[in-house]
CSV table of C-alpha atoms and ligand atoms in Angstrom, one decimal:
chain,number,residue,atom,x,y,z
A,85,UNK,CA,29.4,17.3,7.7
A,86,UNK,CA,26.0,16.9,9.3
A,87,UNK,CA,25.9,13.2,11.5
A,88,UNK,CA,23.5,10.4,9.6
A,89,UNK,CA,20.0,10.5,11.6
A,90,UNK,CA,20.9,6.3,13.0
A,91,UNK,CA,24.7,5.6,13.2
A,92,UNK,CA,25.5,1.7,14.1
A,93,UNK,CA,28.7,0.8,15.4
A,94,UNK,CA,29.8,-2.7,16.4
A,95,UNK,CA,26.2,-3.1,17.6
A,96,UNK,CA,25.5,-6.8,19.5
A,97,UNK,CA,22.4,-7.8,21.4
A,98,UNK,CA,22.3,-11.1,23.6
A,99,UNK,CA,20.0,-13.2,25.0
A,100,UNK,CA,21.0,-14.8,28.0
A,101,UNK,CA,19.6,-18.3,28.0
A,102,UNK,CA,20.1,-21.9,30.7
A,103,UNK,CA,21.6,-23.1,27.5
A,104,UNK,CA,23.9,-20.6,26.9
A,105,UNK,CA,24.6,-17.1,25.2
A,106,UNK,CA,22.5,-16.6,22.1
A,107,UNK,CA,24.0,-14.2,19.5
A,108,UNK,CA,20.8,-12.2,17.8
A,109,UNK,CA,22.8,-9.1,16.3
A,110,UNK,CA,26.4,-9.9,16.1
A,111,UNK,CA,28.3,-6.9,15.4
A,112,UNK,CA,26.2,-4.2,13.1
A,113,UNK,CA,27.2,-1.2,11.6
A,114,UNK,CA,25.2,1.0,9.6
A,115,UNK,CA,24.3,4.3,9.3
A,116,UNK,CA,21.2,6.3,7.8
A,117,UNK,CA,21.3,9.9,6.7
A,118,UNK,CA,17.7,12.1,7.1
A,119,UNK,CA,15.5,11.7,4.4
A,120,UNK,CA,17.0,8.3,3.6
A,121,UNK,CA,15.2,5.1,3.4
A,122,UNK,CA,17.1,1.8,4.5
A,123,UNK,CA,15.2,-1.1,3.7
A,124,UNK,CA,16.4,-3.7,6.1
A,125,UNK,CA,15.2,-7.0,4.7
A,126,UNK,CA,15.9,-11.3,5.5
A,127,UNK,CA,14.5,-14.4,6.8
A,128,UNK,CA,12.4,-14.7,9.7
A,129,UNK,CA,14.9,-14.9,12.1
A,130,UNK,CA,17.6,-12.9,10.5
A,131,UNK,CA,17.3,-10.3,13.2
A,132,UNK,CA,15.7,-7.9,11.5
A,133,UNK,CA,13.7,-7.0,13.8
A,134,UNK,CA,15.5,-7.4,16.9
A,135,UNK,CA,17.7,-4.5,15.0
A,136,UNK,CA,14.7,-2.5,15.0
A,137,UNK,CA,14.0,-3.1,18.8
A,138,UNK,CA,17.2,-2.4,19.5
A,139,UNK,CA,17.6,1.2,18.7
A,140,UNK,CA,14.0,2.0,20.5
A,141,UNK,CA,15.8,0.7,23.9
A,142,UNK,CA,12.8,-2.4,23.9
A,143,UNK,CA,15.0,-5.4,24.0
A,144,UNK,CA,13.0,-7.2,26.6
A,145,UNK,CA,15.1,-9.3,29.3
A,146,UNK,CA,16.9,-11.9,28.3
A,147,UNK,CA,17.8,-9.9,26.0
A,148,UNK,CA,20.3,-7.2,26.1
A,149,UNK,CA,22.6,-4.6,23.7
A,150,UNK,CA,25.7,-6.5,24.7
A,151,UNK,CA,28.3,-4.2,22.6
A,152,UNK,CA,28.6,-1.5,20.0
A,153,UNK,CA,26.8,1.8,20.1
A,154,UNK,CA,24.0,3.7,19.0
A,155,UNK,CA,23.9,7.0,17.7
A,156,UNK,CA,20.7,9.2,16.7
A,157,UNK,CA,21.7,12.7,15.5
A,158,UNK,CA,24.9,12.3,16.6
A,159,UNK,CA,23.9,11.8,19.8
A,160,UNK,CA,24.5,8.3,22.2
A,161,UNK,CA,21.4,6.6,22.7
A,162,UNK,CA,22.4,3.2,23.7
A,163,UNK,CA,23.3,4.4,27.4
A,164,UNK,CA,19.9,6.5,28.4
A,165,UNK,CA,18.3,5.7,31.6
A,166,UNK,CA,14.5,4.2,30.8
A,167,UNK,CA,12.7,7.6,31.4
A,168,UNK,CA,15.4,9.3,28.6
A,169,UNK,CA,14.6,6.9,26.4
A,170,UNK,CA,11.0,6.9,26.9
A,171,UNK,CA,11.2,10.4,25.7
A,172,UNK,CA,13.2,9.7,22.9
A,173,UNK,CA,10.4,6.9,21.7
A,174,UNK,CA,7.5,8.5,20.0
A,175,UNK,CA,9.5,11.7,20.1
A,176,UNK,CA,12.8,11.8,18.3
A,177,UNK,CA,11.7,8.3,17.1
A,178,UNK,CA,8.6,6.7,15.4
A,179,UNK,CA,7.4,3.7,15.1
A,180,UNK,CA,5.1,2.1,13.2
A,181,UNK,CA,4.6,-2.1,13.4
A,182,UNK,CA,2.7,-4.5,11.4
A,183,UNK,CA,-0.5,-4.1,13.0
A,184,UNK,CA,-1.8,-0.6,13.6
A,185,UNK,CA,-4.1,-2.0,16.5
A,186,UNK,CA,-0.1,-2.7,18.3
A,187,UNK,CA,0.1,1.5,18.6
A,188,UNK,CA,-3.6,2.5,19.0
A,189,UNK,CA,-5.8,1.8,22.3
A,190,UNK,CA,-9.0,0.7,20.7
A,191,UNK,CA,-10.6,1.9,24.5
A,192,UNK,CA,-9.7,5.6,23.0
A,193,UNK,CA,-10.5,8.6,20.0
A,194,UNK,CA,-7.8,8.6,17.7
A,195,UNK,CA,-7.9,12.3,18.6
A,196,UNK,CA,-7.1,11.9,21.8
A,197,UNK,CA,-4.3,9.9,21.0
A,198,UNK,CA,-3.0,12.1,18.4
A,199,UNK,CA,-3.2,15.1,20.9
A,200,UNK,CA,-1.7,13.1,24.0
A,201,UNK,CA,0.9,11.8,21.8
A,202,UNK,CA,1.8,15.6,20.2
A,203,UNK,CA,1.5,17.2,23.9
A,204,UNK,CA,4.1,15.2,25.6
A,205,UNK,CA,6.7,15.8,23.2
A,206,UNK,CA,5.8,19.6,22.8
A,207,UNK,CA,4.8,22.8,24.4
A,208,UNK,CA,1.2,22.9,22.0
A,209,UNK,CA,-1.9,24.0,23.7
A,210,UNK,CA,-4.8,21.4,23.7
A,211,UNK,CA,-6.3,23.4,21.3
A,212,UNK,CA,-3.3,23.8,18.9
A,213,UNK,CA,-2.5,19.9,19.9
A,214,UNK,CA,-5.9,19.3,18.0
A,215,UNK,CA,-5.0,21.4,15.1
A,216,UNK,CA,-1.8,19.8,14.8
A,217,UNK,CA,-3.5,16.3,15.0
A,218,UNK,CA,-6.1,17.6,12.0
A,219,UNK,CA,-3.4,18.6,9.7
A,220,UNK,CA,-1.2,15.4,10.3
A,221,UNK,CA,-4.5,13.3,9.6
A,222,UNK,CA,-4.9,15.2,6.3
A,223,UNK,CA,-1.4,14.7,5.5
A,224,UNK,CA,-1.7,11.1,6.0
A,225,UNK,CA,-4.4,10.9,3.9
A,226,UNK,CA,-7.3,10.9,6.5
A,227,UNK,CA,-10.6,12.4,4.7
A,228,UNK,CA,-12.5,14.6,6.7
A,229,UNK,CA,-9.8,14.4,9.5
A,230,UNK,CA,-12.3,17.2,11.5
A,231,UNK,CA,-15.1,14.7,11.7
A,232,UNK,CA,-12.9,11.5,11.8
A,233,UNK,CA,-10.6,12.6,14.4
A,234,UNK,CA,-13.2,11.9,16.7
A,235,UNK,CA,-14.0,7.8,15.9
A,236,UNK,CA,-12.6,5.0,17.4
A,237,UNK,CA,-9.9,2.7,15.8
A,238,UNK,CA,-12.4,-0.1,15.0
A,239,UNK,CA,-14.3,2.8,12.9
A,240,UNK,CA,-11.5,2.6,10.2
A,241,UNK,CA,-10.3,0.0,8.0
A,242,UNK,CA,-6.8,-1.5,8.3
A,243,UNK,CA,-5.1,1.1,6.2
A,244,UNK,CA,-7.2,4.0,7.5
A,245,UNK,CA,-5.4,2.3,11.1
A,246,UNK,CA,-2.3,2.3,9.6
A,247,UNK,CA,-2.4,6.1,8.2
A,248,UNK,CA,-3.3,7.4,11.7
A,249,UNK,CA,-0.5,5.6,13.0
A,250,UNK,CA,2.2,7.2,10.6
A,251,UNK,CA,0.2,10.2,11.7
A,252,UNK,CA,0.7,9.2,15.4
A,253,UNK,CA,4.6,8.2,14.2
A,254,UNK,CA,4.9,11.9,13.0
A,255,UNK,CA,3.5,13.7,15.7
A,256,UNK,CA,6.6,14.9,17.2
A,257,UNK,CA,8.3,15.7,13.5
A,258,UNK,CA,10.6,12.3,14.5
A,259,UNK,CA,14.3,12.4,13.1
A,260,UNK,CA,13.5,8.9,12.7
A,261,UNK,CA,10.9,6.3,11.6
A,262,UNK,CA,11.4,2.7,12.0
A,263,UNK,CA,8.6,0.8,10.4
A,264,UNK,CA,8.3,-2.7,10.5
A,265,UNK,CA,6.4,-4.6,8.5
A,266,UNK,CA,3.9,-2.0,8.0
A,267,UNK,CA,2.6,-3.2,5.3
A,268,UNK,CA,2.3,-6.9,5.7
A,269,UNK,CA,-1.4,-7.2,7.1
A,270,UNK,CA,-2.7,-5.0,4.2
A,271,UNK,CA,-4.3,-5.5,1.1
A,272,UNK,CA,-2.1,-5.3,-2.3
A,273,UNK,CA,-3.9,-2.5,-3.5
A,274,UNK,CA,-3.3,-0.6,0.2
A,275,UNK,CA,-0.1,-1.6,0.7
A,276,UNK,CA,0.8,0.3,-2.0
A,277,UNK,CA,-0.7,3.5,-1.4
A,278,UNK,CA,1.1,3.4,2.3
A,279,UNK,CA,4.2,2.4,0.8
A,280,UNK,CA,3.9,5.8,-1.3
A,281,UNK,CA,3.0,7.8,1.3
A,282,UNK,CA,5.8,6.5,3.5
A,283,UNK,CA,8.1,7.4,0.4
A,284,UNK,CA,6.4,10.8,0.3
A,285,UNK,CA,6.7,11.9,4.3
A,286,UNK,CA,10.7,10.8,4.6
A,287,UNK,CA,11.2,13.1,1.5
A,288,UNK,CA,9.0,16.0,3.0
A,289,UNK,CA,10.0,15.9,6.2
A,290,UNK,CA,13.6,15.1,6.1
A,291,UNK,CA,13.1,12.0,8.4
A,292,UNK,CA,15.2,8.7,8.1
A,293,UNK,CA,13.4,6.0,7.8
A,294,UNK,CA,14.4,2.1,8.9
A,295,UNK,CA,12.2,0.0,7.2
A,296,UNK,CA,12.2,-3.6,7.9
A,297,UNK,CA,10.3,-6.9,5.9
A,298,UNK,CA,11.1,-9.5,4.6
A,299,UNK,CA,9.7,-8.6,1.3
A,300,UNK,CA,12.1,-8.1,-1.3
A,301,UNK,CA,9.4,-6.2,-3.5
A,302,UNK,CA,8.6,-3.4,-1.1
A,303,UNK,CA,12.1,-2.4,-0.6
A,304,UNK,CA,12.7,-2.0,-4.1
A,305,UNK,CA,9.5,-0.1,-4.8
A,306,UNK,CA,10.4,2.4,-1.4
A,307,UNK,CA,14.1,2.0,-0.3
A,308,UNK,CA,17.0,4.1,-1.1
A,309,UNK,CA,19.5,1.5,0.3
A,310,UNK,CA,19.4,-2.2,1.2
A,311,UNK,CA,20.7,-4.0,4.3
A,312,UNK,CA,20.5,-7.8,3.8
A,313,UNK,CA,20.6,-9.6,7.3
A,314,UNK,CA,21.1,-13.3,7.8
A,315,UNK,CA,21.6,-15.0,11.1
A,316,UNK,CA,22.1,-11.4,13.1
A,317,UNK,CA,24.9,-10.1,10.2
A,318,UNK,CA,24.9,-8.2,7.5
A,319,UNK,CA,25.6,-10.0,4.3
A,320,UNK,CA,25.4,-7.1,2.2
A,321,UNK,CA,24.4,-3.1,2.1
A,322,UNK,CA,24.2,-0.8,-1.3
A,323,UNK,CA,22.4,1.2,-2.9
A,324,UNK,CA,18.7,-0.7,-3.6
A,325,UNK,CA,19.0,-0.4,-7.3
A,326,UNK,CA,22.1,-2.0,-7.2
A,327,UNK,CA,22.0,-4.8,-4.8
A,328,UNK,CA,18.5,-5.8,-6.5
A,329,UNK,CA,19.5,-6.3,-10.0
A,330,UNK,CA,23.2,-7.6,-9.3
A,331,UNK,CA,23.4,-8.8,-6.1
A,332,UNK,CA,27.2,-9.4,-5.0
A,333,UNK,CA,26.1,-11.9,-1.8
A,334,UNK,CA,24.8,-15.4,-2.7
A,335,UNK,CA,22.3,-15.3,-0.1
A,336,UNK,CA,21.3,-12.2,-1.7
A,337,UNK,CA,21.2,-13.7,-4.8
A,338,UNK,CA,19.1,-16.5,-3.7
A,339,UNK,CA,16.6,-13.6,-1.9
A,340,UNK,CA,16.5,-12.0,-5.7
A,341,UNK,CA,15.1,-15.4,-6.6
A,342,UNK,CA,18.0,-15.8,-9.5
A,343,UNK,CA,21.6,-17.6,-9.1
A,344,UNK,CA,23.8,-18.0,-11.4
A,345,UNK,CA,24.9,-21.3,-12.8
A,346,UNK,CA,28.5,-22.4,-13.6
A,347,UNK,CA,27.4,-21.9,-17.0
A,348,UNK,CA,26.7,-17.9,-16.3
A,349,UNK,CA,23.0,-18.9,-16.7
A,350,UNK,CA,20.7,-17.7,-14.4
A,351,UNK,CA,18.6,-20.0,-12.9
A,352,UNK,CA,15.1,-19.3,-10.9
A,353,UNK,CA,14.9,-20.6,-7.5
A,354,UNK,CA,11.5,-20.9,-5.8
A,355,UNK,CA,13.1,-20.4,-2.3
A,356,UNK,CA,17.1,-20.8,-1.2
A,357,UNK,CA,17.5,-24.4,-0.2
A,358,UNK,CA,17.5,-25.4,3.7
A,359,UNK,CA,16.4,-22.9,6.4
A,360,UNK,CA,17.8,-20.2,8.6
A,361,UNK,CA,20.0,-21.5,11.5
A,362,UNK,CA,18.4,-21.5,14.7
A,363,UNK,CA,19.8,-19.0,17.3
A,364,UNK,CA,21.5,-22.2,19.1
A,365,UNK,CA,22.8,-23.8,16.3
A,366,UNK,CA,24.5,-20.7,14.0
A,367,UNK,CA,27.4,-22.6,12.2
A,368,UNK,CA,31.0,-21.8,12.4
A,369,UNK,CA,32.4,-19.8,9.6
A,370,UNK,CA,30.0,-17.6,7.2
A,371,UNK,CA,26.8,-18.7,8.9
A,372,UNK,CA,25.3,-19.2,5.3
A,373,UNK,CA,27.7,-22.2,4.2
A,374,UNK,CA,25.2,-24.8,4.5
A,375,UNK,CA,23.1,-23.3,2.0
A,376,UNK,CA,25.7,-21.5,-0.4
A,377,UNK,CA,26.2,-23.5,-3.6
A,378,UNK,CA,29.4,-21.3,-3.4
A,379,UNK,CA,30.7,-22.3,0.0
A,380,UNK,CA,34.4,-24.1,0.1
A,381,UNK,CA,37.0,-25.0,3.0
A,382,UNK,CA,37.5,-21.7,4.2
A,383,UNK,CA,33.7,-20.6,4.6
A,384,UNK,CA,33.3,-23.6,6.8
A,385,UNK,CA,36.5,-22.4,9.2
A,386,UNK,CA,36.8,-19.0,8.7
A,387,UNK,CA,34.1,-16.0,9.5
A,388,UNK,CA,33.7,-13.2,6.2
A,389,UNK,CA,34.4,-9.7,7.6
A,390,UNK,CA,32.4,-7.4,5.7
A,391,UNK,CA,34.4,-5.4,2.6
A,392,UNK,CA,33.6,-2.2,0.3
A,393,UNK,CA,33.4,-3.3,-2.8
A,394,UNK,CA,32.2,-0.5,-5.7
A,395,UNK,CA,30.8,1.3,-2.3
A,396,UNK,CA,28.8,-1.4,-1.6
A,397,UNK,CA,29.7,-3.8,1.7
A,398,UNK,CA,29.7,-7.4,1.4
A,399,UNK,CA,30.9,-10.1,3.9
A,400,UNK,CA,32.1,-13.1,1.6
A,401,UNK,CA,35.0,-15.0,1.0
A,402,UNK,CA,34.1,-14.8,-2.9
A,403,UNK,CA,35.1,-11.4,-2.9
A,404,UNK,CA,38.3,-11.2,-0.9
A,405,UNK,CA,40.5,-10.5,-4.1
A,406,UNK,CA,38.2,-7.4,-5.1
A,407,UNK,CA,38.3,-5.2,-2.4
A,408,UNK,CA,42.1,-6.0,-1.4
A,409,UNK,CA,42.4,-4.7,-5.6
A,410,UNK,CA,40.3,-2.0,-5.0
A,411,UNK,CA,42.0,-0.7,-1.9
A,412,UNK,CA,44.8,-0.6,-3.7
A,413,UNK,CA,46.2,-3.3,-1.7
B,711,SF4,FE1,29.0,-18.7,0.5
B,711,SF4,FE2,31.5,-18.8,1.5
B,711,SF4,FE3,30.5,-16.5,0.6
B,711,SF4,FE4,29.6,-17.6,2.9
B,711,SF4,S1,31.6,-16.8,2.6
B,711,SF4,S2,28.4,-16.7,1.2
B,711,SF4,S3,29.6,-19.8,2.3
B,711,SF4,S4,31.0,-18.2,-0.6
C-alpha cells in the first residue's frame, strides 16, 4: 500500500504568549492520498489555516508545531532543518493563497519567475526552463503563454494572477498543493473556472490537494472529502457528499445552514448563534457547547474524542452509543 501524499498524526502548534500557552491546532490527524482533494473548511479562527502553515514549516515565532508529526510521501517533514524544508516548499509542495500578488514579485516577468521557480527544483536548461514555463501557462489556461510569459503581474487580471500562480504551484510537478482561499478575492464567474481547473490538475497530475475556506459552497463543488475544524479540532471528516447533505456534527450542521428541530423539522439558520472562542478563552469540554442547542452535562466537563462512525470521524458526545455499536463493542 502506497503512503497518502499528507499524513497527520497527533499534530499540535502553540503559540507561546505573556498570558500563557495558546492552543491553535490541538491534536490533528488526517491523511490525504494523491489525486485527492480535502476541503478543509470553518470559522475564522478555527485554525484552518494555521493547519495549512503548518505543514509548509511557516509557523512564525510564537508559534510552534508543539507535537504530532507530519508526513509527506511517507516521508517526516516536521523535523527538517530550514534549508530542507525550503526545498521542500515550492518543490514537493505548492502553494497557492488568496491573493496571487502574495506569490508573485510584481518588480518581475512572470517568466522569469516561472523559469527561476522550475530551475531550482530541477536540472532543466534555461531554455527547456522556458518551455516548461510555456506549457504549464497553457495548461493553466494562459492564452498566448509565448507572448504573455513575458508581462508583468499587474498586466493580468486577478484570475489571469491566480492561473500563473497554480502554474508557479506546479512547476515542480508538487506531490502536494495546499491552496488557501484561492478563490476568495475573485469574481463569481472566475472563481468558478479556477475552481475547475484546480479539480482538473489534482486529477491529471495525481497531486493531493489541501484546500482551505471557509466557504461551504466551494468545497462541495471541488472537494473529494471534508475536514470541519472548530477551535483547532476536528469536528468531523467524510466523504464531501456525505458530510454536506447529512452532517453528523451540530456545528456542521449549523455550517450546512439547516438543524434539525425536536420535531425532525429542519429549520434554516442564517448563521450558528454566538461566535468562535477566542484562542484565550476556548471552553472546557467540546469547545462548541456554548453554541450547540445539543450540548448537556457531559459536553460542558468532558472533551469528545473523535469516533468512526459509517467511515466517517466525528468528535461528539451525541454519537458515543454508535461507534461503541459499530465496533462491535
Ligand atoms: Fe454539542 Fe455536546 Fe456534541 Fe459538543 S459534544 S457538539 S456540545 S452535543
Amino acid at each position: 500500500m502506497t503512503a497518502p501524499a499528507l499524513s497527520l498524526r497527533h499534530l499540535k502548534v502553540d503559540f507561546v504568549t505573556r498570558r500563557g500557552t495558546l492552543h491553535a491546532i490541538d491534536d490533528i490527524s488526517l491523511d490525504i492520498d494523491g489525486g485527492e482533494i480535502l476541503g478543509v473548511v470553518g470559522e475564522s479562527g478555527a485554525g484552518k489555516t494555521v493547519t495549512g502553515l503548518a505543514v509548509i514549516g511557516l509557523i512564525d515565532p510564537p508559534g510552534r508545531v508543539s507535537g504530532g508529526t507530519i508526513h509527506l510521501g511517507g516521508q517526516r517533514i516536521d523535523d527538517l532543518s530550514p534549508d530542507e524544508m525550503r526545498n521542500v516548499r515550492g518543490g514537493r509542495i505548492g502553494m497557492i493563497f488568496q491573493d496571487p500578488l502574495t506569490s508573485l514579485d510584481p518588480l518581475y516577468r512572470i517568466g522569469d519567475q516561472l523559469v527561476e521557480t522550475i530551475r531550482t527544483h530541477t536540472r532543466l536548461s534555461p531554455a527547456d526552463a522556458r518551455r516548461r514555463a510555456i506549457a504549464l501557462l497553457t495548461e493553466v489556461g494562459i492564452p498566448a503563454a509565448e507572448r504573455l510569459i513575458d508581462g508583468y503581474p499587474h498586466e493580468f487580471s486577478g484570475g489571469m494572477r491566480q492561473r500563473v500562480v497554480i502554474a508557479l504551484a506546479l512547476c515542480a510537478g508538487p506531490e502536494l498543493i495546499i491552496a488557501d482561499e484561492p478563490t476568495t478575492a475573485l469574481d463569481v464567474s472566475v472563481q468558478a473556472q479556477i475552481i475547475a481547473l484546480l479539480k482538473r490538475l489534482a486529477r491529471e497530475h495525481g497531486t493531493a490537494v489541501m484546500l482551505v475556506t471557509h466557504d461551504i459552497g466551494v468545497i462541495a463543488e471541488i472537494a473529494d472529502r471534508v475536514a470541519v475544524m472548530y477551535a483547532g479540532r476536528l469536528a468531523e471528516v467524510g466523504p464531501v457528499r456525505e458530510v454536506v447533505q447529512q452532517p453528523l456534527h451540530p456545528y456542521t450542521r449549523g455550517l450546512m445552514g439547516a438543524i434539525p428541530t425536536l420535531e425532525g423539522n429542519t429549520a434554516r439558520l442564517v448563521q450558528i448563534a454566538g461566535t468562535m472562542p477566542r484562542l484565550a478563552a476556548i471552553p472546557a469540554g467540546c469547545a462548541f457547547h456554548p453554541r450547540c442547542p445539543f450540548a448537556f452535562d457531559r459536553c460542558r466537563q468532558e472533551r469528545p474524542e473523535s469516533m468512526t462512525i459509517a467511515g466517517r470521524t466525528v468528535a461528539c458526545h451525541l454519537y458515543d452509543g454508535h461507534a461503541a455499536a459499530e465496533s462491535g463493542a
